[in-house]
PDB file of C-alpha atoms in Angstrom:
ATOM      1  CA  SER A 352      40.915  47.433   3.273  1.00 33.00           C
ATOM      2  CA  SER A 353      44.355  47.196   3.134  1.00 34.00           C
ATOM      3  CA  PHE A 354      46.591  43.742   2.123  1.00 36.00           C
ATOM      4  CA  LEU A 355      49.044  41.973   4.202  1.00 38.00           C
ATOM      5  CA  ALA A 356      50.993  39.314   3.061  1.00 37.00           C
ATOM      6  CA  ASP A 357      52.450  36.969   5.654  1.00 40.00           C
ATOM      7  CA  GLU A 358      55.865  35.526   4.647  1.00 40.00           C
ATOM      8  CA  SER A 359      56.807  34.066   7.750  1.00 43.00           C
ATOM      9  CA  PHE A 360      56.021  30.760   6.740  1.00 44.00           C
ATOM     10  CA  PRO A 361      58.129  28.768   4.246  1.00 50.00           C
ATOM     11  CA  PHE A 362      55.941  28.677   1.356  1.00 47.00           C
ATOM     12  CA  PRO A 363      57.770  28.363  -2.237  1.00 54.00           C
ATOM     13  CA  PRO A 364      59.568  31.788  -3.725  1.00 55.00           C
ATOM     14  CA  GLY A 365      56.476  34.106  -5.077  1.00 52.00           C
ATOM     15  CA  PHE A 366      53.808  32.805  -2.237  1.00 53.00           C
ATOM     16  CA  GLY A 367      52.377  34.239   0.843  1.00 50.00           C
ATOM     17  CA  ASN A 368      49.948  33.895   3.253  1.00 49.00           C
ATOM     18  CA  SER A 369      47.241  36.458   2.437  1.00 50.00           C
ATOM     19  CA  PHE A 370      44.761  38.342   4.391  1.00 51.00           C
ATOM     20  CA  ASN A 371      42.982  41.728   4.031  1.00 56.00           C
ATOM     21  CA  VAL A 372      42.436  43.691   7.421  1.00 61.00           C
ATOM     22  CA  ASP A 373      40.569  46.746   7.618  1.00 64.00           C
ATOM     23  CA  THR A 374      42.450  49.058   9.713  1.00 70.00           C
ATOM     24  CA  LYS A 375      40.075  52.604   9.278  1.00 74.00           C
ATOM     25  CA  ARG A 376      36.451  50.801  10.582  1.00 73.00           C
ATOM     26  CA  PRO A 377      37.414  47.399  12.670  1.00 73.00           C
ATOM     27  CA  GLN A 378      34.487  45.542  13.811  1.00 74.00           C
ATOM     28  CA  ILE A 379      35.262  44.541  17.530  1.00 79.00           C
ATOM     29  CA  ILE A 380      32.867  42.013  18.977  1.00 84.00           C
ATOM     30  CA  ALA A 381      32.805  41.675  22.555  1.00 84.00           C
ATOM     31  CA  GLY A 382      32.313  37.991  24.032  1.00 89.00           C
ATOM     32  CA  SER A 383      33.420  35.749  27.754  1.00 91.00           C
ATOM     33  CA  ARG A 384      37.223  35.542  27.809  1.00 93.00           C
ATOM     34  CA  GLU A 385      36.300  32.486  30.217  1.00 95.00           C
ATOM     35  CA  SER A 386      34.239  30.715  27.418  1.00 96.00           C
ATOM     36  CA  PHE A 387      37.338  31.402  24.870  1.00 96.00           C
ATOM     37  CA  PHE A 388      34.782  33.413  22.724  1.00 95.00           C
ATOM     38  CA  GLY A 389      36.575  33.520  19.460  1.00 94.00           C
ATOM     39  CA  TYR A 390      38.242  30.519  19.095  1.00 96.00           C
ATOM     40  CA  THR A 391      36.883  29.681  15.963  1.00 96.00           C
ATOM     41  CA  VAL A 392      35.079  32.601  13.512  1.00 94.00           C
ATOM     42  CA  GLN A 393      33.240  31.623  10.245  1.00 92.00           C
ATOM     43  CA  GLN A 394      31.769  34.461   7.685  1.00 88.00           C
ATOM     44  CA  HIS A 395      28.080  33.590   7.450  1.00 86.00           C
ATOM     45  CA  ASP A 396      26.332  35.096   4.714  1.00 83.00           C
ATOM     46  CA  ILE A 397      22.318  34.651   4.228  1.00 80.00           C
ATOM     47  CA  GLY A 398      20.329  36.400   1.229  1.00 76.00           C
ATOM     48  CA  GLY A 399      23.074  39.412   0.997  1.00 79.00           C
ATOM     49  CA  LYS A 400      23.216  39.468   5.392  1.00 86.00           C
ATOM     50  CA  LYS A 401      26.478  38.726   6.891  1.00 87.00           C
ATOM     51  CA  TRP A 402      26.895  38.004   9.845  1.00 90.00           C
ATOM     52  CA  LEU A 403      29.826  35.815  11.645  1.00 91.00           C
ATOM     53  CA  VAL A 404      29.294  32.197  13.058  1.00 94.00           C
ATOM     54  CA  VAL A 405      31.621  31.917  16.545  1.00 95.00           C
ATOM     55  CA  GLY A 406      32.854  29.655  18.193  1.00 97.00           C
ATOM     56  CA  ALA A 407      33.061  29.397  22.360  1.00 97.00           C
ATOM     57  CA  PRO A 408      34.190  26.007  23.287  1.00 97.00           C
ATOM     58  CA  TYR A 409      34.443  26.774  27.503  1.00 97.00           C
ATOM     59  CA  GLU A 410      30.515  28.284  27.621  1.00 97.00           C
ATOM     60  CA  SER A 411      28.848  26.789  29.929  1.00 96.00           C
ATOM     61  CA  ASN A 412      25.273  25.089  29.639  1.00 94.00           C
ATOM     62  CA  GLY A 413      23.619  24.861  32.947  1.00 92.00           C
ATOM     63  CA  GLN A 414      25.603  23.017  35.544  1.00 92.00           C
ATOM     64  CA  GLN A 415      28.050  21.535  31.886  1.00 95.00           C
ATOM     65  CA  LYS A 416      30.828  23.303  30.611  1.00 96.00           C
ATOM     66  CA  THR A 417      29.919  21.961  26.905  1.00 97.00           C
ATOM     67  CA  GLY A 418      30.930  24.809  24.752  1.00 97.00           C
ATOM     68  CA  ASP A 419      28.064  26.021  22.186  1.00 98.00           C
ATOM     69  CA  VAL A 420      28.651  28.909  19.491  1.00 97.00           C
ATOM     70  CA  TYR A 421      27.523  32.188  18.919  1.00 96.00           C
ATOM     71  CA  LYS A 422      25.996  34.633  16.082  1.00 94.00           C
ATOM     72  CA  CYS A 423      26.754  37.511  15.547  1.00 91.00           C
ATOM     73  CA  PRO A 424      25.730  40.810  12.910  1.00 89.00           C
ATOM     74  CA  VAL A 425      27.572  42.645  11.344  1.00 85.00           C
ATOM     75  CA  PRO A 426      28.148  45.401  11.344  1.00 77.00           C
ATOM     76  CA  SER A 427      28.077  45.060  15.259  1.00 66.00           C
ATOM     77  CA  ASP A 428      27.339  47.701  17.637  1.00 60.00           C
ATOM     78  CA  GLY A 429      30.441  45.524  19.673  1.00 55.00           C
ATOM     79  CA  HIS A 430      27.944  46.081  22.869  1.00 57.00           C
ATOM     80  CA  GLY A 431      27.211  42.208  22.586  1.00 61.00           C
ATOM     81  CA  ASN A 432      24.503  41.644  20.605  1.00 84.00           C
ATOM     82  CA  CYS A 433      25.537  38.072  19.469  1.00 91.00           C
ATOM     83  CA  THR A 434      22.978  35.024  20.592  1.00 94.00           C
ATOM     84  CA  LYS A 435      23.729  32.422  21.522  1.00 96.00           C
ATOM     85  CA  LEU A 436      22.527  29.489  19.288  1.00 96.00           C
ATOM     86  CA  ASN A 437      22.062  26.952  22.568  1.00 96.00           C
ATOM     87  CA  LEU A 438      24.058  23.854  20.643  1.00 97.00           C
ATOM     88  CA  GLY A 439      25.495  22.705  23.740  1.00 96.00           C
ATOM     89  CA  ARG A 440      22.379  21.328  25.184  1.00 94.00           C
ATOM     90  CA  VAL A 441      21.721  19.301  21.652  1.00 93.00           C
ATOM     91  CA  THR A 442      21.212  15.484  22.808  1.00 90.00           C
ATOM     92  CA  LEU A 443      22.050  12.591  21.128  1.00 89.00           C
ATOM     93  CA  SER A 444      19.372   9.779  21.632  1.00 84.00           C
ATOM     94  CA  ASN A 445      19.520   6.525  23.436  1.00 85.00           C
ATOM     95  CA  VAL A 446      23.062   7.407  24.544  1.00 91.00           C
ATOM     96  CA  SER A 447      24.384   7.647  27.714  1.00 92.00           C
ATOM     97  CA  GLU A 448      26.262  11.114  26.800  1.00 93.00           C
ATOM     98  CA  ARG A 449      28.999  12.625  28.536  1.00 93.00           C
ATOM     99  CA  LYS A 450      29.014  16.660  27.408  1.00 95.00           C
ATOM    100  CA  ASP A 451      30.780  18.116  30.016  1.00 95.00           C
ATOM    101  CA  ASN A 452      33.671  19.577  28.897  1.00 96.00           C
ATOM    102  CA  MET A 453      33.331  18.237  25.153  1.00 97.00           C
ATOM    103  CA  ARG A 454      34.551  21.668  23.733  1.00 97.00           C
ATOM    104  CA  LEU A 455      31.526  22.254  21.068  1.00 98.00           C
ATOM    105  CA  GLY A 456      32.499  25.221  18.763  1.00 96.00           C
ATOM    106  CA  LEU A 457      37.224  24.078  19.179  1.00 96.00           C
ATOM    107  CA  SER A 458      36.287  23.556  14.969  1.00 95.00           C
ATOM    108  CA  LEU A 459      33.884  24.863  12.789  1.00 96.00           C
ATOM    109  CA  ALA A 460      32.857  24.037   9.219  1.00 94.00           C
ATOM    110  CA  THR A 461      30.704  26.406   6.786  1.00 90.00           C
ATOM    111  CA  ASN A 462      28.819  24.775   3.195  1.00 89.00           C
ATOM    112  CA  PRO A 463      28.164  28.251   1.065  1.00 84.00           C
ATOM    113  CA  ARG A 464      26.362  25.948  -1.417  1.00 86.00           C
ATOM    114  CA  ASP A 465      23.313  25.821   1.149  1.00 88.00           C
ATOM    115  CA  SER A 466      24.492  28.411   3.647  1.00 87.00           C
ATOM    116  CA  SER A 467      24.548  25.572   6.400  1.00 92.00           C
ATOM    117  CA  PHE A 468      27.293  24.813   9.079  1.00 94.00           C
ATOM    118  CA  LEU A 469      29.151  21.961  10.907  1.00 96.00           C
ATOM    119  CA  ALA A 470      29.671  23.263  14.754  1.00 97.00           C
ATOM    120  CA  CYS A 471      32.172  20.136  16.046  1.00 97.00           C
ATOM    121  CA  SER A 472      32.658  18.650  19.997  1.00 97.00           C
ATOM    122  CA  PRO A 473      35.673  16.667  19.823  1.00 96.00           C
ATOM    123  CA  LEU A 474      35.592  15.765  22.834  1.00 97.00           C
ATOM    124  CA  TRP A 475      31.977  14.459  23.303  1.00 97.00           C
ATOM    125  CA  SER A 476      32.363  11.151  24.734  1.00 96.00           C
ATOM    126  CA  HIS A 477      29.614   8.252  25.372  1.00 95.00           C
ATOM    127  CA  GLU A 478      29.150   5.610  28.238  1.00 94.00           C
ATOM    128  CA  CYS A 479      29.543   1.774  27.427  1.00 95.00           C
ATOM    129  CA  GLY A 480      29.536  -0.287  30.557  1.00 93.00           C
ATOM    130  CA  SER A 481      32.341   0.944  32.952  1.00 90.00           C
ATOM    131  CA  SER A 482      34.322   2.776  30.193  1.00 93.00           C
ATOM    132  CA  TYR A 483      33.760   6.519  28.187  1.00 93.00           C
ATOM    133  CA  TYR A 484      34.691   6.503  24.148  1.00 95.00           C
ATOM    134  CA  THR A 485      35.475  10.265  22.862  1.00 96.00           C
ATOM    135  CA  THR A 486      34.362   9.351  19.838  1.00 95.00           C
ATOM    136  CA  GLY A 487      33.229  13.294  18.677  1.00 96.00           C
ATOM    137  CA  MET A 488      30.258  14.927  17.578  1.00 96.00           C
ATOM    138  CA  CYS A 489      29.026  17.500  14.865  1.00 96.00           C
ATOM    139  CA  SER A 490      25.930  19.665  15.001  1.00 96.00           C
ATOM    140  CA  ARG A 491      24.750  20.742  11.539  1.00 96.00           C
ATOM    141  CA  VAL A 492      23.238  24.303  11.375  1.00 96.00           C
ATOM    142  CA  ASN A 493      20.983  25.111   8.607  1.00 92.00           C
ATOM    143  CA  ALA A 494      21.003  28.539   6.696  1.00 89.00           C
ATOM    144  CA  ASN A 495      18.727  29.986   8.755  1.00 89.00           C
ATOM    145  CA  PHE A 496      20.341  29.012  12.239  1.00 93.00           C
ATOM    146  CA  ARG A 497      18.201  26.024  12.986  1.00 92.00           C
ATOM    147  CA  PHE A 498      19.713  23.000  14.268  1.00 95.00           C
ATOM    148  CA  SER A 499      18.966  20.632  11.695  1.00 94.00           C
ATOM    149  CA  ARG A 500      20.828  17.184  12.604  1.00 94.00           C
ATOM    150  CA  THR A 501      23.821  15.184  14.681  1.00 94.00           C
ATOM    151  CA  VAL A 502      26.750  13.712  12.668  1.00 93.00           C
ATOM    152  CA  ALA A 503      28.480  11.289  14.942  1.00 92.00           C
ATOM    153  CA  PRO A 504      30.314   9.167  12.185  1.00 89.00           C
ATOM    154  CA  ALA A 505      32.810   7.160  14.775  1.00 92.00           C
ATOM    155  CA  LEU A 506      30.162   6.425  16.956  1.00 92.00           C
ATOM    156  CA  GLN A 507      29.200   2.706  18.035  1.00 91.00           C
ATOM    157  CA  ARG A 508      26.514   0.409  19.035  1.00 92.00           C
ATOM    158  CA  CYS A 509      28.007  -1.118  22.682  1.00 95.00           C
ATOM    159  CA  GLN A 510      28.303  -4.165  23.672  1.00 93.00           C
ATOM    160  CA  THR A 511      25.804  -3.830  26.216  1.00 95.00           C
ATOM    161  CA  TYR A 512      23.177  -2.499  23.955  1.00 96.00           C
ATOM    162  CA  MET A 513      20.664  -5.475  25.595  1.00 97.00           C
ATOM    163  CA  ASP A 514      17.006  -6.523  26.976  1.00 98.00           C
ATOM    164  CA  ILE A 515      17.241  -8.483  29.881  1.00 98.00           C
ATOM    165  CA  ILE A 516      13.629 -10.205  30.977  1.00 98.00           C
ATOM    166  CA  ILE A 517      13.872 -11.664  34.486  1.00 98.00           C
ATOM    167  CA  VAL A 518      11.285 -14.188  34.951  1.00 98.00           C
ATOM    168  CA  LEU A 519      10.734 -14.557  38.437  1.00 97.00           C
ATOM    169  CA  ASP A 520       9.000 -17.337  40.511  1.00 96.00           C
ATOM    170  CA  GLY A 521       6.405 -15.813  42.798  1.00 95.00           C
ATOM    171  CA  SER A 522       4.524 -19.216  43.710  1.00 94.00           C
ATOM    172  CA  ASN A 523       4.174 -19.884  47.339  1.00 92.00           C
ATOM    173  CA  SER A 524       7.060 -22.179  46.916  1.00 88.00           C
ATOM    174  CA  ILE A 525       9.086 -19.212  47.518  1.00 89.00           C
ATOM    175  CA  TYR A 526      10.136 -18.824  50.876  1.00 88.00           C
ATOM    176  CA  PRO A 527      11.781 -16.057  52.437  1.00 91.00           C
ATOM    177  CA  TRP A 528      10.313 -13.338  49.743  1.00 93.00           C
ATOM    178  CA  VAL A 529      12.743 -11.189  50.871  1.00 93.00           C
ATOM    179  CA  GLU A 530      15.548 -12.786  50.422  1.00 92.00           C
ATOM    180  CA  VAL A 531      14.592 -13.478  46.585  1.00 93.00           C
ATOM    181  CA  GLN A 532      13.702  -9.502  46.676  1.00 94.00           C
ATOM    182  CA  HIS A 533      17.440  -8.893  47.755  1.00 94.00           C
ATOM    183  CA  PHE A 534      19.109 -11.495  45.297  1.00 94.00           C
ATOM    184  CA  LEU A 535      17.490  -9.676  42.583  1.00 96.00           C
ATOM    185  CA  ILE A 536      17.973  -6.059  43.882  1.00 96.00           C
ATOM    186  CA  ASN A 537      21.619  -7.216  43.804  1.00 96.00           C
ATOM    187  CA  ILE A 538      21.822  -8.407  40.189  1.00 95.00           C
ATOM    188  CA  LEU A 539      19.977  -5.375  39.226  1.00 97.00           C
ATOM    189  CA  LYS A 540      22.869  -3.127  40.617  1.00 97.00           C
ATOM    190  CA  LYS A 541      25.358  -5.001  38.361  1.00 95.00           C
ATOM    191  CA  PHE A 542      23.981  -3.906  35.635  1.00 96.00           C
ATOM    192  CA  TYR A 543      24.988  -0.865  33.309  1.00 96.00           C
ATOM    193  CA  ILE A 544      21.583   0.404  32.880  1.00 96.00           C
ATOM    194  CA  GLY A 545      21.357   3.294  30.629  1.00 93.00           C
ATOM    195  CA  PRO A 546      20.394   4.867  27.383  1.00 92.00           C
ATOM    196  CA  GLY A 547      21.810   2.768  24.893  1.00 94.00           C
ATOM    197  CA  GLN A 548      23.052   0.071  27.242  1.00 96.00           C
ATOM    198  CA  ILE A 549      20.760  -1.879  29.229  1.00 97.00           C
ATOM    199  CA  GLN A 550      17.317  -2.015  29.912  1.00 97.00           C
ATOM    200  CA  VAL A 551      15.555  -4.292  32.174  1.00 98.00           C
ATOM    201  CA  GLY A 552      11.922  -5.667  32.697  1.00 98.00           C
ATOM    202  CA  VAL A 553      10.702  -7.760  34.938  1.00 98.00           C
ATOM    203  CA  VAL A 554       8.117 -10.624  35.353  1.00 98.00           C
ATOM    204  CA  GLN A 555       6.466 -12.549  38.122  1.00 98.00           C
ATOM    205  CA  TYR A 556       4.954 -15.911  37.909  1.00 97.00           C
ATOM    206  CA  GLY A 557       2.957 -18.934  39.549  1.00 95.00           C
ATOM    207  CA  GLU A 558      -0.172 -20.193  38.159  1.00 94.00           C
ATOM    208  CA  ASP A 559      -0.084 -17.038  36.620  1.00 95.00           C
ATOM    209  CA  VAL A 560       2.202 -14.461  34.858  1.00 97.00           C
ATOM    210  CA  VAL A 561       2.436 -10.503  35.493  1.00 97.00           C
ATOM    211  CA  HIS A 562       4.289  -7.465  34.363  1.00 98.00           C
ATOM    212  CA  GLU A 563       5.792  -6.167  37.329  1.00 98.00           C
ATOM    213  CA  PHE A 564       7.230  -3.284  35.065  1.00 98.00           C
ATOM    214  CA  HIS A 565       8.702  -2.946  31.178  1.00 98.00           C
ATOM    215  CA  LEU A 566      11.556  -2.507  29.536  1.00 98.00           C
ATOM    216  CA  ASN A 567      11.455   0.872  28.705  1.00 96.00           C
ATOM    217  CA  ASP A 568       9.790   1.835  31.984  1.00 97.00           C
ATOM    218  CA  TYR A 569      13.277   2.849  33.802  1.00 97.00           C
ATOM    219  CA  ARG A 570      16.526   4.291  32.935  1.00 93.00           C
ATOM    220  CA  SER A 571      18.606   4.074  35.764  1.00 95.00           C
ATOM    221  CA  VAL A 572      20.058   1.625  37.611  1.00 96.00           C
ATOM    222  CA  GLN A 573      18.581   3.859  41.326  1.00 97.00           C
ATOM    223  CA  ASP A 574      15.112   4.168  39.684  1.00 98.00           C
ATOM    224  CA  VAL A 575      14.947  -0.191  38.568  1.00 98.00           C
ATOM    225  CA  VAL A 576      16.178  -1.054  41.787  1.00 97.00           C
ATOM    226  CA  ALA A 577      13.737   1.169  43.373  1.00 97.00           C
ATOM    227  CA  ALA A 578      10.992  -0.573  41.572  1.00 97.00           C
ATOM    228  CA  ALA A 579      12.363  -4.131  42.310  1.00 97.00           C
ATOM    229  CA  SER A 580      11.963  -3.091  45.961  1.00 96.00           C
ATOM    230  CA  HIS A 581       8.558  -2.800  46.196  1.00 96.00           C
ATOM    231  CA  ILE A 582       7.951  -5.999  44.262  1.00 97.00           C
ATOM    232  CA  GLU A 583       5.559  -7.934  46.301  1.00 96.00           C
ATOM    233  CA  GLN A 584       5.061 -11.869  45.833  1.00 96.00           C
ATOM    234  CA  ARG A 585       1.848 -12.872  44.041  1.00 95.00           C
ATOM    235  CA  GLY A 586       1.967 -16.731  45.080  1.00 93.00           C
ATOM    236  CA  GLY A 587       0.169 -18.926  43.671  1.00 90.00           C
ATOM    237  CA  THR A 588       0.258 -23.190  44.745  1.00 92.00           C
ATOM    238  CA  GLU A 589       1.760 -23.426  40.967  1.00 92.00           C
ATOM    239  CA  THR A 590       5.115 -23.164  39.326  1.00 94.00           C
ATOM    240  CA  ARG A 591       4.667 -22.691  35.872  1.00 96.00           C
ATOM    241  CA  THR A 592       7.821 -21.780  34.423  1.00 96.00           C
ATOM    242  CA  ALA A 593       7.341 -22.836  30.696  1.00 97.00           C
ATOM    243  CA  TYR A 594       4.554 -20.465  31.094  1.00 97.00           C
ATOM    244  CA  GLY A 595       6.391 -18.062  32.504  1.00 97.00           C
ATOM    245  CA  ILE A 596       9.006 -18.385  30.270  1.00 97.00           C
ATOM    246  CA  GLU A 597       6.312 -18.073  27.420  1.00 97.00           C
ATOM    247  CA  PHE A 598       5.157 -14.506  28.587  1.00 98.00           C
ATOM    248  CA  ALA A 599       8.214 -13.188  28.222  1.00 98.00           C
ATOM    249  CA  ARG A 600       9.453 -14.499  25.264  1.00 97.00           C
ATOM    250  CA  SER A 601       5.759 -13.701  23.325  1.00 97.00           C
ATOM    251  CA  GLU A 602       4.869 -10.746  25.460  1.00 97.00           C
ATOM    252  CA  ALA A 603       7.696  -8.758  27.361  1.00 97.00           C
ATOM    253  CA  PHE A 604      10.086  -8.238  24.738  1.00 98.00           C
ATOM    254  CA  ARG A 605       7.433  -6.601  23.103  1.00 96.00           C
ATOM    255  CA  LYS A 606       7.016  -3.736  25.926  1.00 95.00           C
ATOM    256  CA  GLY A 607       9.565  -1.642  25.050  1.00 95.00           C
ATOM    257  CA  GLY A 608      11.863  -3.798  23.249  1.00 96.00           C
ATOM    258  CA  ARG A 609      14.871  -2.440  20.857  1.00 95.00           C
ATOM    259  CA  LYS A 610      15.772  -3.627  17.805  1.00 94.00           C
ATOM    260  CA  GLY A 611      18.849  -5.218  17.403  1.00 93.00           C
ATOM    261  CA  ALA A 612      19.534  -5.042  21.160  1.00 96.00           C
ATOM    262  CA  LYS A 613      20.872  -8.464  22.411  1.00 97.00           C
ATOM    263  CA  ARG A 614      17.827 -10.203  23.781  1.00 98.00           C
ATOM    264  CA  VAL A 615      18.261 -11.925  27.795  1.00 98.00           C
ATOM    265  CA  MET A 616      16.437 -14.017  29.537  1.00 98.00           C
ATOM    266  CA  ILE A 617      16.894 -14.698  33.280  1.00 97.00           C
ATOM    267  CA  VAL A 618      14.760 -17.224  35.071  1.00 97.00           C
ATOM    268  CA  ILE A 619      14.767 -16.979  38.817  1.00 95.00           C
ATOM    269  CA  THR A 620      13.097 -20.446  40.474  1.00 93.00           C
ATOM    270  CA  ASP A 621      12.965 -23.197  42.813  1.00 87.00           C
ATOM    271  CA  GLY A 622      13.599 -25.639  40.429  1.00 78.00           C
ATOM    272  CA  GLU A 623      10.104 -26.995  40.667  1.00 80.00           C
ATOM    273  CA  SER A 624       7.947 -26.847  37.448  1.00 89.00           C
ATOM    274  CA  HIS A 625       4.230 -27.916  36.960  1.00 92.00           C
ATOM    275  CA  ASP A 626       4.411 -27.427  33.529  1.00 94.00           C
ATOM    276  CA  SER A 627       7.653 -29.261  32.887  1.00 91.00           C
ATOM    277  CA  PRO A 628       6.187 -31.144  29.528  1.00 93.00           C
ATOM    278  CA  ASP A 629       5.820 -27.788  27.815  1.00 95.00           C
ATOM    279  CA  LEU A 630       9.338 -26.511  28.651  1.00 94.00           C
ATOM    280  CA  GLU A 631      11.332 -28.054  25.290  1.00 95.00           C
ATOM    281  CA  LYS A 632       8.871 -26.241  23.226  1.00 97.00           C
ATOM    282  CA  VAL A 633       8.822 -23.090  25.171  1.00 97.00           C
ATOM    283  CA  ILE A 634      13.175 -23.474  24.662  1.00 96.00           C
ATOM    284  CA  GLU A 635      13.057 -24.206  21.049  1.00 97.00           C
ATOM    285  CA  ASP A 636      10.615 -21.072  20.693  1.00 97.00           C
ATOM    286  CA  SER A 637      13.573 -18.664  22.893  1.00 97.00           C
ATOM    287  CA  GLU A 638      16.114 -20.522  20.653  1.00 96.00           C
ATOM    288  CA  ARG A 639      14.294 -19.497  17.677  1.00 97.00           C
ATOM    289  CA  ASP A 640      14.378 -15.730  17.996  1.00 96.00           C
ATOM    290  CA  ASN A 641      17.755 -15.593  19.751  1.00 97.00           C
ATOM    291  CA  VAL A 642      17.130 -15.179  23.323  1.00 98.00           C
ATOM    292  CA  THR A 643      20.152 -16.246  25.283  1.00 97.00           C
ATOM    293  CA  ARG A 644      19.186 -18.067  28.779  1.00 96.00           C
ATOM    294  CA  TYR A 645      20.114 -18.354  32.064  1.00 96.00           C
ATOM    295  CA  ALA A 646      19.096 -20.010  35.357  1.00 94.00           C
ATOM    296  CA  VAL A 647      18.929 -19.047  38.793  1.00 93.00           C
ATOM    297  CA  ALA A 648      17.795 -21.523  41.078  1.00 88.00           C
ATOM    298  CA  VAL A 649      16.797 -20.361  44.556  1.00 82.00           C
ATOM    299  CA  SER A 650      16.581 -22.428  47.873  1.00 71.00           C
ATOM    300  CA  GLU A 651      15.710 -22.437  51.631  1.00 62.00           C
TER     301      GLU A 651
END
């Protein structure tokens, strides 16, 4: 190996930016120019076997240009014997991600203590309501090139992290049902439904109460709207609103509810309740459980 000193940088007298280059036996490792293969390179030593960890921040994974990281053995035969680690396919649960162009591999850092390394995606984003927040995310990889965990220290929980139960009056006094159904669908279309954001469940009541669907049954606005469009009126000669509220509080929020999510209850009714003496108690219980409540009146 030959020793080179670069004196083009303004270092103090007697200092230089030094590195070694093997000019007699260079190792040339081929990669995709389009993926920016080789933008970052780190040495990786596992039990005496030497590797290079190579970033390719424009690498594609499926339809998304997430970027990725390759492992390349040293010495190399120069014929593209590197292996993609597929870190661009790693997802963060309970978050609405935006992974396209997140530039995984734009930065790499190795830890010689345990031969692990960190590959970061500085433009990884997540969705909160109608906004995207580019907080970045890193993937920690252990000595055997196996994904260990994600690191996202700047990630914060969305204000739209809510569990919403809609308590729907389906008694005989509600007419026409198709209008109530359209009203329900219009409400649902305004919600930001997705991982880390809003979950919606629907219960229908009259004399009895039933689950139409649970909080964690659907993870998109399209799926929730499709489910709501198939809800049929169950009827009933009585309108037991207090019973419906209590069922939502004690049962519905527990079916797929998330720890730390704000709990919201929306009651859609024509206002006539046959168990009105029980309303005060069930409202107190909901208040105690920190359930925010809204009432929507429907009429002919």
